[in-house]
């Protein structure tokens, strides 16, 4: 006899990656995050919160290291 596992309700959250974003190798982006235009995310970073436009971010969790302008 098998027991039925109740389904856990969950919400689907989209990931928004704007134009000219560069995600280096092994980056993980969690649901509900927006990565702003022109942002660069360093290798193996974990993006847990939204990142602004025109910045460089890295780490676990990813944090803004520097902002720049074109």
PDB file of N, CA and C in Angstrom:
ATOM      1  N   UNK A   1       0.845  -1.180   0.000  1.00  0.00           N
ATOM      2  CA  UNK A   1       0.000   0.000   0.000  1.00  0.00           C
ATOM      3  C   UNK A   1       0.889   1.242   0.000  1.00  0.00           C
ATOM      4  N   UNK A   2       0.616   2.153  -0.909  1.00  0.00           N
ATOM      5  CA  UNK A   2       1.397   3.378  -0.983  1.00  0.00           C
ATOM      6  C   UNK A   2       0.605   4.540  -0.419  1.00  0.00           C
ATOM      7  N   UNK A   3       1.328   5.452   0.179  1.00  0.00           N
ATOM      8  CA  UNK A   3       0.697   6.652   0.723  1.00  0.00           C
ATOM      9  C   UNK A   3       0.768   7.755  -0.316  1.00  0.00           C
ATOM     10  N   UNK A   4      -0.283   8.490  -0.412  1.00  0.00           N
ATOM     11  CA  UNK A   4      -0.322   9.598  -1.364  1.00  0.00           C
ATOM     12  C   UNK A   4       0.345  10.832  -0.742  1.00  0.00           C
ATOM     13  N   UNK A   5       1.223  11.444  -1.505  1.00  0.00           N
ATOM     14  CA  UNK A   5       1.893  12.658  -1.049  1.00  0.00           C
ATOM     15  C   UNK A   5       1.065  13.847  -1.523  1.00  0.00           C
ATOM     16  N   UNK A   6       0.685  14.675  -0.585  1.00  0.00           N
ATOM     17  CA  UNK A   6      -0.091  15.863  -0.932  1.00  0.00           C
ATOM     18  C   UNK A   6       0.787  16.842  -1.701  1.00  0.00           C
ATOM     19  N   UNK A   7       0.216  17.443  -2.714  1.00  0.00           N
ATOM     20  CA  UNK A   7       0.966  18.441  -3.475  1.00  0.00           C
ATOM     21  C   UNK A   7       1.078  19.721  -2.663  1.00  0.00           C
ATOM     22  N   UNK A   8       2.263  20.271  -2.667  1.00  0.00           N
ATOM     23  CA  UNK A   8       2.508  21.528  -1.983  1.00  0.00           C
ATOM     24  C   UNK A   8       2.212  22.657  -2.962  1.00  0.00           C
ATOM     25  N   UNK A   9       1.322  23.570  -2.592  1.00  0.00           N
ATOM     26  CA  UNK A   9       1.024  24.673  -3.512  1.00  0.00           C
ATOM     27  C   UNK A   9       2.253  25.570  -3.662  1.00  0.00           C
ATOM     28  N   UNK A  10       2.506  26.006  -4.871  1.00  0.00           N
ATOM     29  CA  UNK A  10       3.637  26.892  -5.117  1.00  0.00           C
ATOM     30  C   UNK A  10       3.235  27.917  -6.155  1.00  0.00           C
ATOM     31  N   UNK A  11       3.978  29.002  -6.169  1.00  0.00           N
ATOM     32  CA  UNK A  11       3.710  30.092  -7.095  1.00  0.00           C
ATOM     33  C   UNK A  11       4.846  30.164  -8.109  1.00  0.00           C
ATOM     34  N   UNK A  12       4.483  30.281  -9.363  1.00  0.00           N
ATOM     35  CA  UNK A  12       5.482  30.410 -10.416  1.00  0.00           C
ATOM     36  C   UNK A  12       5.822  31.884 -10.558  1.00  0.00           C
ATOM     37  N   UNK A  13       7.123  32.198 -10.417  1.00  0.00           N
ATOM     38  CA  UNK A  13       7.576  33.580 -10.540  1.00  0.00           C
ATOM     39  C   UNK A  13       8.508  33.678 -11.736  1.00  0.00           C
ATOM     40  N   UNK A  14       8.260  34.628 -12.618  1.00  0.00           N
ATOM     41  CA  UNK A  14       9.117  34.764 -13.804  1.00  0.00           C
ATOM     42  C   UNK A  14      10.464  35.404 -13.469  1.00  0.00           C
ATOM     43  N   UNK A  15      11.450  35.122 -14.290  1.00  0.00           N
ATOM     44  CA  UNK A  15      12.764  35.760 -14.220  1.00  0.00           C
ATOM     45  C   UNK A  15      12.824  36.726 -15.396  1.00  0.00           C
ATOM     46  N   UNK A  16      13.206  37.973 -15.140  1.00  0.00           N
ATOM     47  CA  UNK A  16      13.305  38.966 -16.210  1.00  0.00           C
ATOM     48  C   UNK A  16      14.764  39.371 -16.376  1.00  0.00           C
ATOM     49  N   UNK A  17      15.291  39.136 -17.569  1.00  0.00           N
ATOM     50  CA  UNK A  17      16.658  39.527 -17.897  1.00  0.00           C
ATOM     51  C   UNK A  17      16.565  40.549 -19.018  1.00  0.00           C
ATOM     52  N   UNK A  18      16.946  41.788 -18.704  1.00  0.00           N
ATOM     53  CA  UNK A  18      16.828  42.872 -19.676  1.00  0.00           C
ATOM     54  C   UNK A  18      17.947  42.801 -20.719  1.00  0.00           C
ATOM     55  N   UNK A  19      17.956  43.759 -21.652  1.00  0.00           N
ATOM     56  CA  UNK A  19      18.915  43.778 -22.760  1.00  0.00           C
ATOM     57  C   UNK A  19      20.354  43.947 -22.283  1.00  0.00           C
ATOM     58  N   UNK A  20      21.281  43.401 -23.071  1.00  0.00           N
ATOM     59  CA  UNK A  20      22.721  43.582 -22.883  1.00  0.00           C
ATOM     60  C   UNK A  20      23.234  43.081 -21.540  1.00  0.00           C
ATOM     61  N   UNK A  21      22.639  42.035 -20.991  1.00  0.00           N
ATOM     62  CA  UNK A  21      23.094  41.432 -19.737  1.00  0.00           C
ATOM     63  C   UNK A  21      24.077  40.320 -20.061  1.00  0.00           C
ATOM     64  N   UNK A  22      25.137  40.227 -19.267  1.00  0.00           N
ATOM     65  CA  UNK A  22      26.138  39.173 -19.450  1.00  0.00           C
ATOM     66  C   UNK A  22      26.173  38.327 -18.189  1.00  0.00           C
ATOM     67  N   UNK A  23      25.762  37.057 -18.328  1.00  0.00           N
ATOM     68  CA  UNK A  23      25.825  36.099 -17.228  1.00  0.00           C
ATOM     69  C   UNK A  23      27.016  35.180 -17.493  1.00  0.00           C
ATOM     70  N   UNK A  24      28.009  35.218 -16.624  1.00  0.00           N
ATOM     71  CA  UNK A  24      29.186  34.371 -16.794  1.00  0.00           C
ATOM     72  C   UNK A  24      28.831  32.914 -16.480  1.00  0.00           C
ATOM     73  N   UNK A  25      29.777  32.034 -16.635  1.00  0.00           N
ATOM     74  CA  UNK A  25      29.572  30.602 -16.482  1.00  0.00           C
ATOM     75  C   UNK A  25      29.056  30.227 -15.087  1.00  0.00           C
ATOM     76  N   UNK A  26      28.056  29.357 -15.045  1.00  0.00           N
ATOM     77  CA  UNK A  26      27.567  28.781 -13.800  1.00  0.00           C
ATOM     78  C   UNK A  26      26.717  29.681 -12.934  1.00  0.00           C
ATOM     79  N   UNK A  27      26.164  30.753 -13.483  1.00  0.00           N
ATOM     80  CA  UNK A  27      25.322  31.664 -12.701  1.00  0.00           C
ATOM     81  C   UNK A  27      23.951  31.026 -12.473  1.00  0.00           C
ATOM     82  N   UNK A  28      23.450  31.145 -11.246  1.00  0.00           N
ATOM     83  CA  UNK A  28      22.109  30.678 -10.904  1.00  0.00           C
ATOM     84  C   UNK A  28      21.246  31.892 -10.598  1.00  0.00           C
ATOM     85  N   UNK A  29      20.084  31.974 -11.249  1.00  0.00           N
ATOM     86  CA  UNK A  29      19.145  33.080 -11.036  1.00  0.00           C
ATOM     87  C   UNK A  29      17.869  32.492 -10.446  1.00  0.00           C
ATOM     88  N   UNK A  30      17.496  32.940  -9.249  1.00  0.00           N
ATOM     89  CA  UNK A  30      16.312  32.415  -8.572  1.00  0.00           C
ATOM     90  C   UNK A  30      15.032  33.051  -9.112  1.00  0.00           C
ATOM     91  N   UNK A  31      13.892  32.388  -8.916  1.00  0.00           N
ATOM     92  CA  UNK A  31      12.616  32.896  -9.426  1.00  0.00           C
ATOM     93  C   UNK A  31      12.263  34.269  -8.862  1.00  0.00           C
ATOM     94  N   UNK A  32      11.632  35.099  -9.696  1.00  0.00           N
ATOM     95  CA  UNK A  32      11.150  36.408  -9.287  1.00  0.00           C
ATOM     96  C   UNK A  32      12.179  37.514  -9.360  1.00  0.00           C
ATOM     97  N   UNK A  33      13.361  37.228  -9.893  1.00  0.00           N
ATOM     98  CA  UNK A  33      14.449  38.202  -9.947  1.00  0.00           C
ATOM     99  C   UNK A  33      14.449  38.931 -11.292  1.00  0.00           C
ATOM    100  N   UNK A  34      14.782  40.225 -11.259  1.00  0.00           N
ATOM    101  CA  UNK A  34      14.976  41.017 -12.467  1.00  0.00           C
ATOM    102  C   UNK A  34      16.428  41.471 -12.506  1.00  0.00           C
ATOM    103  N   UNK A  35      17.076  41.275 -13.649  1.00  0.00           N
ATOM    104  CA  UNK A  35      18.446  41.739 -13.834  1.00  0.00           C
ATOM    105  C   UNK A  35      18.386  42.882 -14.832  1.00  0.00           C
ATOM    106  N   UNK A  36      18.819  44.063 -14.376  1.00  0.00           N
ATOM    107  CA  UNK A  36      18.702  45.287 -15.159  1.00  0.00           C
ATOM    108  C   UNK A  36      19.608  45.331 -16.383  1.00  0.00           C
ATOM    109  N   UNK A  37      19.281  46.215 -17.297  1.00  0.00           N
ATOM    110  CA  UNK A  37      19.993  46.375 -18.576  1.00  0.00           C
ATOM    111  C   UNK A  37      21.476  46.652 -18.356  1.00  0.00           C
ATOM    112  N   UNK A  38      22.319  45.948 -19.118  1.00  0.00           N
ATOM    113  CA  UNK A  38      23.754  46.184 -19.102  1.00  0.00           C
ATOM    114  C   UNK A  38      24.501  45.630 -17.906  1.00  0.00           C
ATOM    115  N   UNK A  39      23.859  44.824 -17.091  1.00  0.00           N
ATOM    116  CA  UNK A  39      24.498  44.274 -15.894  1.00  0.00           C
ATOM    117  C   UNK A  39      25.360  43.070 -16.241  1.00  0.00           C
ATOM    118  N   UNK A  40      26.481  42.928 -15.541  1.00  0.00           N
ATOM    119  CA  UNK A  40      27.376  41.786 -15.688  1.00  0.00           C
ATOM    120  C   UNK A  40      27.358  41.025 -14.369  1.00  0.00           C
ATOM    121  N   UNK A  41      27.141  39.696 -14.441  1.00  0.00           N
ATOM    122  CA  UNK A  41      27.115  38.861 -13.239  1.00  0.00           C
ATOM    123  C   UNK A  41      28.274  37.883 -13.317  1.00  0.00           C
ATOM    124  N   UNK A  42      29.132  37.890 -12.296  1.00  0.00           N
ATOM    125  CA  UNK A  42      30.342  37.079 -12.259  1.00  0.00           C
ATOM    126  C   UNK A  42      30.066  35.581 -12.191  1.00  0.00           C
ATOM    127  N   UNK A  43      31.068  34.793 -12.575  1.00  0.00           N
ATOM    128  CA  UNK A  43      30.964  33.336 -12.643  1.00  0.00           C
ATOM    129  C   UNK A  43      30.545  32.729 -11.303  1.00  0.00           C
ATOM    130  N   UNK A  44      29.686  31.727 -11.388  1.00  0.00           N
ATOM    131  CA  UNK A  44      29.203  30.931 -10.257  1.00  0.00           C
ATOM    132  C   UNK A  44      28.468  31.740  -9.185  1.00  0.00           C
ATOM    133  N   UNK A  45      27.964  32.902  -9.551  1.00  0.00           N
ATOM    134  CA  UNK A  45      27.193  33.726  -8.615  1.00  0.00           C
ATOM    135  C   UNK A  45      25.775  33.184  -8.492  1.00  0.00           C
ATOM    136  N   UNK A  46      25.137  33.470  -7.360  1.00  0.00           N
ATOM    137  CA  UNK A  46      23.740  33.091  -7.139  1.00  0.00           C
ATOM    138  C   UNK A  46      22.951  34.390  -6.937  1.00  0.00           C
ATOM    139  N   UNK A  47      22.095  34.703  -7.894  1.00  0.00           N
ATOM    140  CA  UNK A  47      21.318  35.948  -7.859  1.00  0.00           C
ATOM    141  C   UNK A  47      20.011  35.676  -7.122  1.00  0.00           C
ATOM    142  N   UNK A  48      19.917  36.189  -5.891  1.00  0.00           N
ATOM    143  CA  UNK A  48      18.742  35.950  -5.055  1.00  0.00           C
ATOM    144  C   UNK A  48      17.794  37.137  -5.019  1.00  0.00           C
ATOM    145  N   UNK A  49      18.309  38.333  -5.364  1.00  0.00           N
ATOM    146  CA  UNK A  49      17.503  39.556  -5.380  1.00  0.00           C
ATOM    147  C   UNK A  49      17.755  40.298  -6.681  1.00  0.00           C
ATOM    148  N   UNK A  50      16.824  41.144  -7.059  1.00  0.00           N
ATOM    149  CA  UNK A  50      16.943  41.904  -8.305  1.00  0.00           C
ATOM    150  C   UNK A  50      18.187  42.779  -8.298  1.00  0.00           C
ATOM    151  N   UNK A  51      18.792  42.922  -9.481  1.00  0.00           N
ATOM    152  CA  UNK A  51      19.990  43.740  -9.649  1.00  0.00           C
ATOM    153  C   UNK A  51      19.657  44.942 -10.522  1.00  0.00           C
ATOM    154  N   UNK A  52      20.206  46.126 -10.200  1.00  0.00           N
ATOM    155  CA  UNK A  52      19.920  47.328 -10.990  1.00  0.00           C
ATOM    156  C   UNK A  52      20.634  47.300 -12.337  1.00  0.00           C
ATOM    157  N   UNK A  53      20.308  48.251 -13.171  1.00  0.00           N
ATOM    158  CA  UNK A  53      20.955  48.391 -14.472  1.00  0.00           C
ATOM    159  C   UNK A  53      22.388  48.886 -14.314  1.00  0.00           C
ATOM    160  N   UNK A  54      23.221  48.552 -15.318  1.00  0.00           N
ATOM    161  CA  UNK A  54      24.574  49.084 -15.452  1.00  0.00           C
ATOM    162  C   UNK A  54      25.433  48.878 -14.206  1.00  0.00           C
ATOM    163  N   UNK A  55      25.574  47.622 -13.774  1.00  0.00           N
ATOM    164  CA  UNK A  55      26.438  47.337 -12.639  1.00  0.00           C
ATOM    165  C   UNK A  55      27.141  45.997 -12.848  1.00  0.00           C
ATOM    166  N   UNK A  56      28.129  45.741 -11.997  1.00  0.00           N
ATOM    167  CA  UNK A  56      28.824  44.460 -11.972  1.00  0.00           C
ATOM    168  C   UNK A  56      28.509  43.834 -10.629  1.00  0.00           C
ATOM    169  N   UNK A  57      28.042  42.581 -10.637  1.00  0.00           N
ATOM    170  CA  UNK A  57      27.671  41.893  -9.407  1.00  0.00           C
ATOM    171  C   UNK A  57      28.311  40.515  -9.382  1.00  0.00           C
ATOM    172  N   UNK A  58      28.600  40.020  -8.172  1.00  0.00           N
ATOM    173  CA  UNK A  58      29.187  38.690  -8.028  1.00  0.00           C
ATOM    174  C   UNK A  58      28.982  38.207  -6.602  1.00  0.00           C
ATOM    175  N   UNK A  59      29.126  36.900  -6.411  1.00  0.00           N
ATOM    176  CA  UNK A  59      29.079  36.316  -5.076  1.00  0.00           C
ATOM    177  C   UNK A  59      27.893  35.410  -4.853  1.00  0.00           C
ATOM    178  N   UNK A  60      27.839  34.883  -3.630  1.00  0.00           N
ATOM    179  CA  UNK A  60      26.752  34.011  -3.220  1.00  0.00           C
ATOM    180  C   UNK A  60      26.296  34.459  -1.837  1.00  0.00           C
ATOM    181  N   UNK A  61      25.250  35.264  -1.757  1.00  0.00           N
ATOM    182  CA  UNK A  61      24.412  35.786  -2.834  1.00  0.00           C
ATOM    183  C   UNK A  61      25.106  36.926  -3.582  1.00  0.00           C
ATOM    184  N   UNK A  62      24.679  37.148  -4.819  1.00  0.00           N
ATOM    185  CA  UNK A  62      25.290  38.181  -5.662  1.00  0.00           C
ATOM    186  C   UNK A  62      25.035  39.570  -5.078  1.00  0.00           C
ATOM    187  N   UNK A  63      26.092  40.360  -5.013  1.00  0.00           N
ATOM    188  CA  UNK A  63      25.999  41.742  -4.536  1.00  0.00           C
ATOM    189  C   UNK A  63      26.655  42.652  -5.567  1.00  0.00           C
ATOM    190  N   UNK A  64      26.175  43.884  -5.629  1.00  0.00           N
ATOM    191  CA  UNK A  64      26.735  44.863  -6.563  1.00  0.00           C
ATOM    192  C   UNK A  64      28.137  45.230  -6.089  1.00  0.00           C
ATOM    193  N   UNK A  65      29.110  45.064  -6.986  1.00  0.00           N
ATOM    194  CA  UNK A  65      30.497  45.412  -6.695  1.00  0.00           C
ATOM    195  C   UNK A  65      30.791  46.830  -7.159  1.00  0.00           C
ATOM    196  N   UNK A  66      30.263  47.161  -8.332  1.00  0.00           N
ATOM    197  CA  UNK A  66      30.535  48.480  -8.916  1.00  0.00           C
ATOM    198  C   UNK A  66      29.437  48.837  -9.896  1.00  0.00           C
ATOM    199  N   UNK A  67      29.111  50.116  -9.960  1.00  0.00           N
ATOM    200  CA  UNK A  67      28.180  50.633 -10.966  1.00  0.00           C
ATOM    201  C   UNK A  67      28.983  51.378 -12.018  1.00  0.00           C
ATOM    202  N   UNK A  68      28.476  51.464 -13.219  1.00  0.00           N
ATOM    203  CA  UNK A  68      29.176  52.155 -14.294  1.00  0.00           C
ATOM    204  C   UNK A  68      28.178  52.781 -15.245  1.00  0.00           C
ATOM    205  N   UNK A  69      28.666  53.701 -16.082  1.00  0.00           N
ATOM    206  CA  UNK A  69      27.837  54.352 -17.097  1.00  0.00           C
ATOM    207  C   UNK A  69      28.468  54.131 -18.452  1.00  0.00           C
ATOM    208  N   UNK A  70      27.655  54.130 -19.491  1.00  0.00           N
ATOM    209  CA  UNK A  70      28.182  53.971 -20.851  1.00  0.00           C
ATOM    210  C   UNK A  70      28.663  55.274 -21.387  1.00  0.00           C
TER     211      UNK A  70
END
